[in-house]
């Protein structure tokens, strides 16, 4: 017995040292990077974020015509599951391509600003989200969406009460987020307009970023020069369609970006724009090119908490009222009061940090519905009919039996 035991002990030590070695060996092959894909889907926004931990967030899904591009892109990246689908605001050019997120790409979590908006396509879309049993939350200021691997999306807007009587209340109440990963800061702005920018500038410490997703497809109602001095990005991305009827990007917005010496990419010109980062370096490439073919490489410096000089100079010669007054439009339509969002749609949120759920890690194992008295094999067809939020997973048959459930008669697990 004794020699056998020594042998076993030896084997164990050996296995343990191999286990210790593995992470460093992994680093030699390929360290997973954070990837942000600003997809060229025509006139609209669609951003795919993949954290080094493999979690996938889709921020906006473009117009309805984006469906095919999105599906193909998700397939190309071999994405198995969308952990989070976030719609910045209820305009069709930001959620229209949602049908690409059906079936195998069905998101595990849905977030939008819950801004009451009575358009029929939006209502249809919400009805689908509810019927598909996707957990949904209201995106609120100060929330943190944790994508794993150190990647966090910090929600900076909207804040209650919603902005009202602006040029476009739906746009002004867009979800604005800062993506944080080690040293990297990326600001995602939806279609936020100047009133939103003004609100954000009251918290200058939220804004400094290396990369800015330019708000509202480069319209001149956004990206004020002042706002740009608060963010001071090295790079900017404008997402818009070729020859779009809105004239996006507007030459005035482009001029402001140019004057602030921001290197600007436009999806209509460059195609998909891809940012990759390990938290220390940022690689920017276009049209699906790899990291090695990056157009720009930026060694990231830790950004100052705020750009103090910008703040004092811009605030000194402009009173808050003057800045706000110039852009508010009191005669605008009171969109915000027309319809209330149905009650079913909101889940109560506990705590500030939301971790988008991960599906059961393997296709093995057993699944049951929450209140059901039977359990199925993971591969059983019946499982697809159990809404994901009602599913209970078991790693072993024994665990399923222990939950006082019986084997289902269809797959006889
Ligand atoms: Zn838009
Ligand atoms: Zn919009």
PDB file of C-alpha atoms in Angstrom, residues 57-320:
ATOM      1  CA  UNK A  57     -23.232  42.646 -24.399  1.00  0.00           C
ATOM      2  CA  UNK A  58     -25.087  44.134 -27.345  1.00  0.00           C
ATOM      3  CA  UNK A  59     -25.628  47.856 -26.933  1.00  0.00           C
ATOM      4  CA  UNK A  60     -28.326  48.737 -29.490  1.00  0.00           C
ATOM      5  CA  UNK A  61     -29.281  46.525 -32.403  1.00  0.00           C
ATOM      6  CA  UNK A  62     -29.468  48.954 -35.344  1.00  0.00           C
ATOM      7  CA  UNK A  63     -32.443  49.410 -37.701  1.00  0.00           C
ATOM      8  CA  UNK A  64     -34.588  46.440 -38.847  1.00  0.00           C
ATOM      9  CA  UNK A  65     -32.314  45.988 -41.880  1.00  0.00           C
ATOM     10  CA  UNK A  66     -29.407  45.248 -39.499  1.00  0.00           C
ATOM     11  CA  UNK A  67     -30.829  41.825 -38.659  1.00  0.00           C
ATOM     12  CA  UNK A  68     -28.821  39.853 -41.225  1.00  0.00           C
ATOM     13  CA  UNK A  69     -25.547  41.673 -40.599  1.00  0.00           C
ATOM     14  CA  UNK A  70     -25.884  41.185 -36.864  1.00  0.00           C
ATOM     15  CA  UNK A  71     -26.727  37.494 -37.107  1.00  0.00           C
ATOM     16  CA  UNK A  72     -23.821  36.873 -39.432  1.00  0.00           C
ATOM     17  CA  UNK A  73     -21.465  38.836 -37.223  1.00  0.00           C
ATOM     18  CA  UNK A  74     -22.481  36.926 -34.096  1.00  0.00           C
ATOM     19  CA  UNK A  75     -21.970  33.675 -35.980  1.00  0.00           C
ATOM     20  CA  UNK A  76     -18.584  34.789 -37.294  1.00  0.00           C
ATOM     21  CA  UNK A  77     -17.390  35.597 -33.786  1.00  0.00           C
ATOM     22  CA  UNK A  78     -18.734  32.192 -32.691  1.00  0.00           C
ATOM     23  CA  UNK A  79     -20.758  33.765 -29.953  1.00  0.00           C
ATOM     24  CA  UNK A  80     -22.774  31.225 -28.042  1.00  0.00           C
ATOM     25  CA  UNK A  81     -24.851  33.434 -25.849  1.00  0.00           C
ATOM     26  CA  UNK A  82     -25.723  37.120 -25.508  1.00  0.00           C
ATOM     27  CA  UNK A  83     -25.595  37.911 -21.811  1.00  0.00           C
ATOM     28  CA  UNK A  84     -26.942  41.425 -22.020  1.00  0.00           C
ATOM     29  CA  UNK A  85     -28.988  43.338 -24.574  1.00  0.00           C
ATOM     30  CA  UNK A  86     -29.184  47.024 -23.794  1.00  0.00           C
ATOM     31  CA  UNK A  87     -31.234  49.483 -25.817  1.00  0.00           C
ATOM     32  CA  UNK A  88     -30.106  53.066 -25.157  1.00  0.00           C
ATOM     33  CA  UNK A  89     -33.466  54.603 -26.107  1.00  0.00           C
ATOM     34  CA  UNK A  90     -36.675  53.593 -27.871  1.00  0.00           C
ATOM     35  CA  UNK A  91     -35.882  54.750 -31.445  1.00  0.00           C
ATOM     36  CA  UNK A  92     -36.143  52.161 -34.199  1.00  0.00           C
ATOM     37  CA  UNK A  93     -32.559  52.695 -35.427  1.00  0.00           C
ATOM     38  CA  UNK A  94     -31.388  51.359 -32.015  1.00  0.00           C
ATOM     39  CA  UNK A  95     -33.544  48.268 -31.508  1.00  0.00           C
ATOM     40  CA  UNK A  96     -34.930  47.446 -34.979  1.00  0.00           C
ATOM     41  CA  UNK A  97     -32.487  44.582 -35.613  1.00  0.00           C
ATOM     42  CA  UNK A  98     -33.640  42.717 -32.495  1.00  0.00           C
ATOM     43  CA  UNK A  99     -34.861  39.724 -34.495  1.00  0.00           C
ATOM     44  CA  UNK A 100     -31.215  38.729 -34.867  1.00  0.00           C
ATOM     45  CA  UNK A 101     -31.273  38.104 -31.113  1.00  0.00           C
ATOM     46  CA  UNK A 102     -33.882  35.356 -31.266  1.00  0.00           C
ATOM     47  CA  UNK A 103     -33.299  31.636 -30.956  1.00  0.00           C
ATOM     48  CA  UNK A 104     -29.755  30.737 -30.054  1.00  0.00           C
ATOM     49  CA  UNK A 105     -28.706  34.345 -29.510  1.00  0.00           C
ATOM     50  CA  UNK A 106     -31.580  35.074 -27.156  1.00  0.00           C
ATOM     51  CA  UNK A 107     -30.229  37.494 -24.541  1.00  0.00           C
ATOM     52  CA  UNK A 108     -30.299  36.534 -20.880  1.00  0.00           C
ATOM     53  CA  UNK A 109     -30.968  40.078 -19.712  1.00  0.00           C
ATOM     54  CA  UNK A 110     -32.594  43.129 -21.239  1.00  0.00           C
ATOM     55  CA  UNK A 111     -32.115  46.746 -20.151  1.00  0.00           C
ATOM     56  CA  UNK A 112     -33.498  50.020 -21.459  1.00  0.00           C
ATOM     57  CA  UNK A 113     -34.215  53.425 -19.887  1.00  0.00           C
ATOM     58  CA  UNK A 114     -37.967  52.670 -19.551  1.00  0.00           C
ATOM     59  CA  UNK A 115     -38.702  56.001 -21.108  1.00  0.00           C
ATOM     60  CA  UNK A 116     -42.408  55.978 -21.954  1.00  0.00           C
ATOM     61  CA  UNK A 117     -42.590  55.953 -25.732  1.00  0.00           C
ATOM     62  CA  UNK A 118     -45.740  55.047 -27.609  1.00  0.00           C
ATOM     63  CA  UNK A 119     -44.420  53.875 -30.999  1.00  0.00           C
ATOM     64  CA  UNK A 120     -46.035  50.631 -32.255  1.00  0.00           C
ATOM     65  CA  UNK A 121     -42.726  48.954 -33.264  1.00  0.00           C
ATOM     66  CA  UNK A 122     -41.302  49.606 -29.805  1.00  0.00           C
ATOM     67  CA  UNK A 123     -44.401  48.189 -28.122  1.00  0.00           C
ATOM     68  CA  UNK A 124     -44.258  45.119 -30.349  1.00  0.00           C
ATOM     69  CA  UNK A 125     -40.623  44.688 -29.471  1.00  0.00           C
ATOM     70  CA  UNK A 126     -41.293  44.932 -25.727  1.00  0.00           C
ATOM     71  CA  UNK A 127     -44.098  42.423 -26.060  1.00  0.00           C
ATOM     72  CA  UNK A 128     -41.600  40.046 -27.623  1.00  0.00           C
ATOM     73  CA  UNK A 129     -39.107  40.582 -24.781  1.00  0.00           C
ATOM     74  CA  UNK A 130     -41.813  39.753 -22.263  1.00  0.00           C
ATOM     75  CA  UNK A 131     -43.087  36.682 -24.129  1.00  0.00           C
ATOM     76  CA  UNK A 132     -39.568  35.353 -24.544  1.00  0.00           C
ATOM     77  CA  UNK A 133     -39.227  35.454 -20.757  1.00  0.00           C
ATOM     78  CA  UNK A 134     -36.138  37.668 -20.847  1.00  0.00           C
ATOM     79  CA  UNK A 135     -35.390  39.290 -17.502  1.00  0.00           C
ATOM     80  CA  UNK A 136     -35.593  43.031 -17.922  1.00  0.00           C
ATOM     81  CA  UNK A 137     -34.401  45.967 -15.913  1.00  0.00           C
ATOM     82  CA  UNK A 138     -34.618  49.722 -16.064  1.00  0.00           C
ATOM     83  CA  UNK A 139     -31.238  51.280 -16.811  1.00  0.00           C
ATOM     84  CA  UNK A 140     -30.596  53.898 -14.166  1.00  0.00           C
ATOM     85  CA  UNK A 141     -27.857  56.253 -13.192  1.00  0.00           C
ATOM     86  CA  UNK A 142     -25.144  54.773 -10.916  1.00  0.00           C
ATOM     87  CA  UNK A 143     -25.802  51.167 -11.890  1.00  0.00           C
ATOM     88  CA  UNK A 144     -22.815  49.047 -12.716  1.00  0.00           C
ATOM     89  CA  UNK A 145     -23.176  46.256 -15.249  1.00  0.00           C
ATOM     90  CA  UNK A 146     -20.424  43.772 -14.569  1.00  0.00           C
ATOM     91  CA  UNK A 147     -19.319  41.902 -17.692  1.00  0.00           C
ATOM     92  CA  UNK A 148     -16.671  39.895 -15.863  1.00  0.00           C
ATOM     93  CA  UNK A 149     -12.898  39.900 -16.265  1.00  0.00           C
ATOM     94  CA  UNK A 150     -12.792  43.415 -14.800  1.00  0.00           C
ATOM     95  CA  UNK A 151     -14.994  45.008 -17.481  1.00  0.00           C
ATOM     96  CA  UNK A 152     -17.680  47.266 -16.102  1.00  0.00           C
ATOM     97  CA  UNK A 153     -20.321  49.442 -17.687  1.00  0.00           C
ATOM     98  CA  UNK A 154     -21.180  52.333 -15.413  1.00  0.00           C
ATOM     99  CA  UNK A 155     -24.531  53.954 -16.164  1.00  0.00           C
ATOM    100  CA  UNK A 156     -24.249  57.767 -16.104  1.00  0.00           C
ATOM    101  CA  UNK A 157     -27.665  58.699 -17.511  1.00  0.00           C
ATOM    102  CA  UNK A 158     -30.646  58.946 -17.589  1.00  0.00           C
ATOM    103  CA  UNK A 159     -31.531  60.320 -14.219  1.00  0.00           C
ATOM    104  CA  UNK A 160     -35.017  60.905 -12.843  1.00  0.00           C
ATOM    105  CA  UNK A 161     -36.904  63.081 -13.454  1.00  0.00           C
ATOM    106  CA  UNK A 162     -36.505  62.512 -17.180  1.00  0.00           C
ATOM    107  CA  UNK A 163     -35.497  65.531 -19.247  1.00  0.00           C
ATOM    108  CA  UNK A 164     -38.628  67.049 -20.734  1.00  0.00           C
ATOM    109  CA  UNK A 165     -39.454  69.493 -23.523  1.00  0.00           C
ATOM    110  CA  UNK A 166     -36.109  69.049 -25.197  1.00  0.00           C
ATOM    111  CA  UNK A 167     -35.707  68.802 -28.967  1.00  0.00           C
ATOM    112  CA  UNK A 168     -36.123  65.014 -28.632  1.00  0.00           C
ATOM    113  CA  UNK A 169     -36.957  63.685 -25.191  1.00  0.00           C
ATOM    114  CA  UNK A 170     -36.356  60.097 -26.285  1.00  0.00           C
ATOM    115  CA  UNK A 171     -32.821  61.001 -27.372  1.00  0.00           C
ATOM    116  CA  UNK A 172     -32.091  63.224 -24.371  1.00  0.00           C
ATOM    117  CA  UNK A 173     -32.948  60.397 -21.980  1.00  0.00           C
ATOM    118  CA  UNK A 174     -30.649  57.871 -23.674  1.00  0.00           C
ATOM    119  CA  UNK A 175     -28.666  55.518 -21.477  1.00  0.00           C
ATOM    120  CA  UNK A 176     -25.114  56.873 -21.348  1.00  0.00           C
ATOM    121  CA  UNK A 177     -22.409  54.556 -20.015  1.00  0.00           C
ATOM    122  CA  UNK A 178     -18.738  54.543 -19.365  1.00  0.00           C
ATOM    123  CA  UNK A 179     -16.990  51.274 -20.046  1.00  0.00           C
ATOM    124  CA  UNK A 180     -14.100  50.700 -17.680  1.00  0.00           C
ATOM    125  CA  UNK A 181     -11.406  48.071 -18.029  1.00  0.00           C
ATOM    126  CA  UNK A 182      -8.184  48.591 -16.081  1.00  0.00           C
ATOM    127  CA  UNK A 183      -6.832  51.874 -17.522  1.00  0.00           C
ATOM    128  CA  UNK A 184      -9.249  52.019 -20.445  1.00  0.00           C
ATOM    129  CA  UNK A 185     -12.259  54.354 -20.473  1.00  0.00           C
ATOM    130  CA  UNK A 186     -14.826  54.379 -23.283  1.00  0.00           C
ATOM    131  CA  UNK A 187     -17.864  56.633 -23.305  1.00  0.00           C
ATOM    132  CA  UNK A 188     -21.029  55.288 -24.960  1.00  0.00           C
ATOM    133  CA  UNK A 189     -23.624  57.976 -25.464  1.00  0.00           C
ATOM    134  CA  UNK A 190     -26.589  56.582 -27.422  1.00  0.00           C
ATOM    135  CA  UNK A 191     -28.349  59.538 -29.052  1.00  0.00           C
ATOM    136  CA  UNK A 192     -27.814  61.887 -26.079  1.00  0.00           C
ATOM    137  CA  UNK A 193     -28.139  65.547 -26.994  1.00  0.00           C
ATOM    138  CA  UNK A 194     -26.908  68.785 -25.487  1.00  0.00           C
ATOM    139  CA  UNK A 195     -29.300  68.785 -22.493  1.00  0.00           C
ATOM    140  CA  UNK A 196     -27.888  65.370 -21.529  1.00  0.00           C
ATOM    141  CA  UNK A 197     -24.342  66.631 -22.022  1.00  0.00           C
ATOM    142  CA  UNK A 198     -25.116  69.518 -19.745  1.00  0.00           C
ATOM    143  CA  UNK A 199     -26.364  67.181 -17.029  1.00  0.00           C
ATOM    144  CA  UNK A 200     -23.284  65.006 -17.420  1.00  0.00           C
ATOM    145  CA  UNK A 201     -20.908  67.962 -17.167  1.00  0.00           C
ATOM    146  CA  UNK A 202     -22.117  68.526 -13.630  1.00  0.00           C
ATOM    147  CA  UNK A 203     -20.152  65.353 -12.844  1.00  0.00           C
ATOM    148  CA  UNK A 204     -16.877  66.014 -14.660  1.00  0.00           C
ATOM    149  CA  UNK A 205     -15.220  63.012 -13.005  1.00  0.00           C
ATOM    150  CA  UNK A 206     -17.432  60.695 -15.053  1.00  0.00           C
ATOM    151  CA  UNK A 207     -16.263  61.894 -18.418  1.00  0.00           C
ATOM    152  CA  UNK A 208     -12.532  61.620 -19.265  1.00  0.00           C
ATOM    153  CA  UNK A 209     -12.243  58.783 -21.824  1.00  0.00           C
ATOM    154  CA  UNK A 210      -9.843  57.426 -24.427  1.00  0.00           C
ATOM    155  CA  UNK A 211     -12.599  56.619 -26.895  1.00  0.00           C
ATOM    156  CA  UNK A 212     -15.943  58.306 -27.465  1.00  0.00           C
ATOM    157  CA  UNK A 213     -18.904  56.833 -29.306  1.00  0.00           C
ATOM    158  CA  UNK A 214     -20.134  60.126 -30.731  1.00  0.00           C
ATOM    159  CA  UNK A 215     -23.735  60.743 -29.760  1.00  0.00           C
ATOM    160  CA  UNK A 216     -26.619  60.740 -32.222  1.00  0.00           C
ATOM    161  CA  UNK A 217     -24.718  59.639 -35.346  1.00  0.00           C
ATOM    162  CA  UNK A 218     -22.694  62.862 -35.416  1.00  0.00           C
ATOM    163  CA  UNK A 219     -25.681  65.208 -35.433  1.00  0.00           C
ATOM    164  CA  UNK A 220     -24.934  68.840 -34.592  1.00  0.00           C
ATOM    165  CA  UNK A 221     -27.420  68.685 -31.695  1.00  0.00           C
ATOM    166  CA  UNK A 222     -24.805  66.709 -29.775  1.00  0.00           C
ATOM    167  CA  UNK A 223     -21.043  66.819 -29.171  1.00  0.00           C
ATOM    168  CA  UNK A 224     -20.809  70.425 -28.049  1.00  0.00           C
ATOM    169  CA  UNK A 225     -17.254  71.776 -27.917  1.00  0.00           C
ATOM    170  CA  UNK A 226     -17.560  72.082 -24.167  1.00  0.00           C
ATOM    171  CA  UNK A 227     -18.567  68.498 -23.748  1.00  0.00           C
ATOM    172  CA  UNK A 228     -15.613  67.401 -25.866  1.00  0.00           C
ATOM    173  CA  UNK A 229     -13.209  69.285 -23.583  1.00  0.00           C
ATOM    174  CA  UNK A 230     -14.629  67.346 -20.641  1.00  0.00           C
ATOM    175  CA  UNK A 231     -14.226  63.970 -22.344  1.00  0.00           C
ATOM    176  CA  UNK A 232     -11.053  64.791 -24.321  1.00  0.00           C
ATOM    177  CA  UNK A 233     -10.876  61.438 -26.144  1.00  0.00           C
ATOM    178  CA  UNK A 234      -8.043  60.399 -28.447  1.00  0.00           C
ATOM    179  CA  UNK A 235     -10.465  58.559 -30.709  1.00  0.00           C
ATOM    180  CA  UNK A 236     -14.106  58.920 -31.650  1.00  0.00           C
ATOM    181  CA  UNK A 237     -16.475  56.665 -33.587  1.00  0.00           C
ATOM    182  CA  UNK A 238     -19.523  57.910 -35.479  1.00  0.00           C
ATOM    183  CA  UNK A 239     -22.080  55.272 -36.431  1.00  0.00           C
ATOM    184  CA  UNK A 240     -24.228  56.240 -39.430  1.00  0.00           C
ATOM    185  CA  UNK A 241     -25.382  55.096 -42.871  1.00  0.00           C
ATOM    186  CA  UNK A 242     -24.079  56.186 -46.255  1.00  0.00           C
ATOM    187  CA  UNK A 243     -26.028  59.121 -47.762  1.00  0.00           C
ATOM    188  CA  UNK A 244     -28.548  59.036 -44.921  1.00  0.00           C
ATOM    189  CA  UNK A 245     -31.482  61.433 -45.106  1.00  0.00           C
ATOM    190  CA  UNK A 246     -30.539  63.199 -41.881  1.00  0.00           C
ATOM    191  CA  UNK A 247     -27.223  64.410 -43.245  1.00  0.00           C
ATOM    192  CA  UNK A 248     -25.315  62.625 -40.451  1.00  0.00           C
ATOM    193  CA  UNK A 249     -22.581  63.256 -39.596  1.00  0.00           C
ATOM    194  CA  UNK A 250     -23.098  66.993 -39.567  1.00  0.00           C
ATOM    195  CA  UNK A 251     -20.174  69.084 -40.757  1.00  0.00           C
ATOM    196  CA  UNK A 252     -20.423  71.278 -37.670  1.00  0.00           C
ATOM    197  CA  UNK A 253     -20.026  68.276 -35.369  1.00  0.00           C
ATOM    198  CA  UNK A 254     -17.133  67.042 -37.496  1.00  0.00           C
ATOM    199  CA  UNK A 255     -15.488  70.441 -37.259  1.00  0.00           C
ATOM    200  CA  UNK A 256     -15.753  70.396 -33.463  1.00  0.00           C
ATOM    201  CA  UNK A 257     -14.170  66.945 -33.313  1.00  0.00           C
ATOM    202  CA  UNK A 258     -11.452  68.060 -35.703  1.00  0.00           C
ATOM    203  CA  UNK A 259     -10.704  71.211 -33.704  1.00  0.00           C
ATOM    204  CA  UNK A 260     -10.353  69.119 -30.565  1.00  0.00           C
ATOM    205  CA  UNK A 261      -7.783  66.975 -32.486  1.00  0.00           C
ATOM    206  CA  UNK A 262      -9.842  63.801 -32.052  1.00  0.00           C
ATOM    207  CA  UNK A 263      -9.146  61.042 -34.564  1.00  0.00           C
ATOM    208  CA  UNK A 264     -12.601  60.196 -35.829  1.00  0.00           C
ATOM    209  CA  UNK A 265     -13.827  57.014 -37.498  1.00  0.00           C
ATOM    210  CA  UNK A 266     -17.126  56.891 -39.369  1.00  0.00           C
ATOM    211  CA  UNK A 267     -18.755  53.520 -39.950  1.00  0.00           C
ATOM    212  CA  UNK A 268     -20.283  54.722 -43.254  1.00  0.00           C
ATOM    213  CA  UNK A 269     -16.736  55.343 -44.491  1.00  0.00           C
ATOM    214  CA  UNK A 270     -14.650  52.764 -42.624  1.00  0.00           C
ATOM    215  CA  UNK A 271     -17.108  49.903 -42.140  1.00  0.00           C
ATOM    216  CA  UNK A 272     -16.996  48.043 -38.818  1.00  0.00           C
ATOM    217  CA  UNK A 273     -14.687  49.781 -36.351  1.00  0.00           C
ATOM    218  CA  UNK A 274     -13.110  47.482 -33.771  1.00  0.00           C
ATOM    219  CA  UNK A 275     -11.393  48.483 -30.550  1.00  0.00           C
ATOM    220  CA  UNK A 276      -9.453  45.837 -28.659  1.00  0.00           C
ATOM    221  CA  UNK A 277      -7.690  46.253 -25.362  1.00  0.00           C
ATOM    222  CA  UNK A 278      -5.848  44.390 -22.637  1.00  0.00           C
ATOM    223  CA  UNK A 279      -6.389  47.339 -20.313  1.00  0.00           C
ATOM    224  CA  UNK A 280      -2.920  48.783 -20.992  1.00  0.00           C
ATOM    225  CA  UNK A 281      -2.963  49.207 -24.755  1.00  0.00           C
ATOM    226  CA  UNK A 282      -5.786  50.050 -27.131  1.00  0.00           C
ATOM    227  CA  UNK A 283      -5.734  48.760 -30.712  1.00  0.00           C
ATOM    228  CA  UNK A 284      -8.104  50.274 -33.243  1.00  0.00           C
ATOM    229  CA  UNK A 285      -8.803  48.559 -36.521  1.00  0.00           C
ATOM    230  CA  UNK A 286     -11.444  48.687 -39.218  1.00  0.00           C
ATOM    231  CA  UNK A 287     -13.391  46.291 -41.458  1.00  0.00           C
ATOM    232  CA  UNK A 288     -12.890  43.240 -39.319  1.00  0.00           C
ATOM    233  CA  UNK A 289      -9.097  43.401 -39.355  1.00  0.00           C
ATOM    234  CA  UNK A 290      -7.189  41.741 -36.561  1.00  0.00           C
ATOM    235  CA  UNK A 291      -5.250  43.353 -33.745  1.00  0.00           C
ATOM    236  CA  UNK A 292      -2.017  42.886 -35.689  1.00  0.00           C
ATOM    237  CA  UNK A 293      -3.459  44.987 -38.530  1.00  0.00           C
ATOM    238  CA  UNK A 294      -4.514  47.818 -36.228  1.00  0.00           C
ATOM    239  CA  UNK A 295      -4.512  51.317 -37.707  1.00  0.00           C
ATOM    240  CA  UNK A 296      -3.725  52.906 -34.380  1.00  0.00           C
ATOM    241  CA  UNK A 297      -2.131  51.638 -31.215  1.00  0.00           C
ATOM    242  CA  UNK A 298      -2.466  53.720 -28.079  1.00  0.00           C
ATOM    243  CA  UNK A 299      -0.520  53.044 -24.896  1.00  0.00           C
ATOM    244  CA  UNK A 300      -3.103  53.864 -22.280  1.00  0.00           C
ATOM    245  CA  UNK A 301      -2.296  56.308 -19.537  1.00  0.00           C
ATOM    246  CA  UNK A 302      -4.401  56.498 -16.440  1.00  0.00           C
ATOM    247  CA  UNK A 303      -6.684  59.427 -17.158  1.00  0.00           C
ATOM    248  CA  UNK A 304      -6.951  62.297 -14.698  1.00  0.00           C
ATOM    249  CA  UNK A 305     -10.126  62.214 -12.681  1.00  0.00           C
ATOM    250  CA  UNK A 306     -11.239  65.426 -14.354  1.00  0.00           C
ATOM    251  CA  UNK A 307      -9.835  67.925 -16.798  1.00  0.00           C
ATOM    252  CA  UNK A 308      -9.873  70.795 -14.317  1.00  0.00           C
ATOM    253  CA  UNK A 309      -8.800  73.552 -16.660  1.00  0.00           C
ATOM    254  CA  UNK A 310     -11.551  72.763 -19.132  1.00  0.00           C
ATOM    255  CA  UNK A 311     -14.104  72.854 -16.388  1.00  0.00           C
ATOM    256  CA  UNK A 312     -13.115  76.170 -14.844  1.00  0.00           C
ATOM    257  CA  UNK A 313     -12.775  77.974 -18.178  1.00  0.00           C
ATOM    258  CA  UNK A 314     -16.033  76.687 -19.592  1.00  0.00           C
ATOM    259  CA  UNK A 315     -18.014  77.316 -16.448  1.00  0.00           C
ATOM    260  CA  UNK A 316     -16.568  80.774 -15.817  1.00  0.00           C
ATOM    261  CA  UNK A 317     -18.122  82.402 -18.852  1.00  0.00           C
ATOM    262  CA  UNK A 318     -21.364  80.516 -19.058  1.00  0.00           C
ATOM    263  CA  UNK A 319     -23.990  80.375 -16.416  1.00  0.00           C
ATOM    264  CA  UNK A 320     -25.909  77.153 -16.125  1.00  0.00           C
TER     265      UNK A 320
END
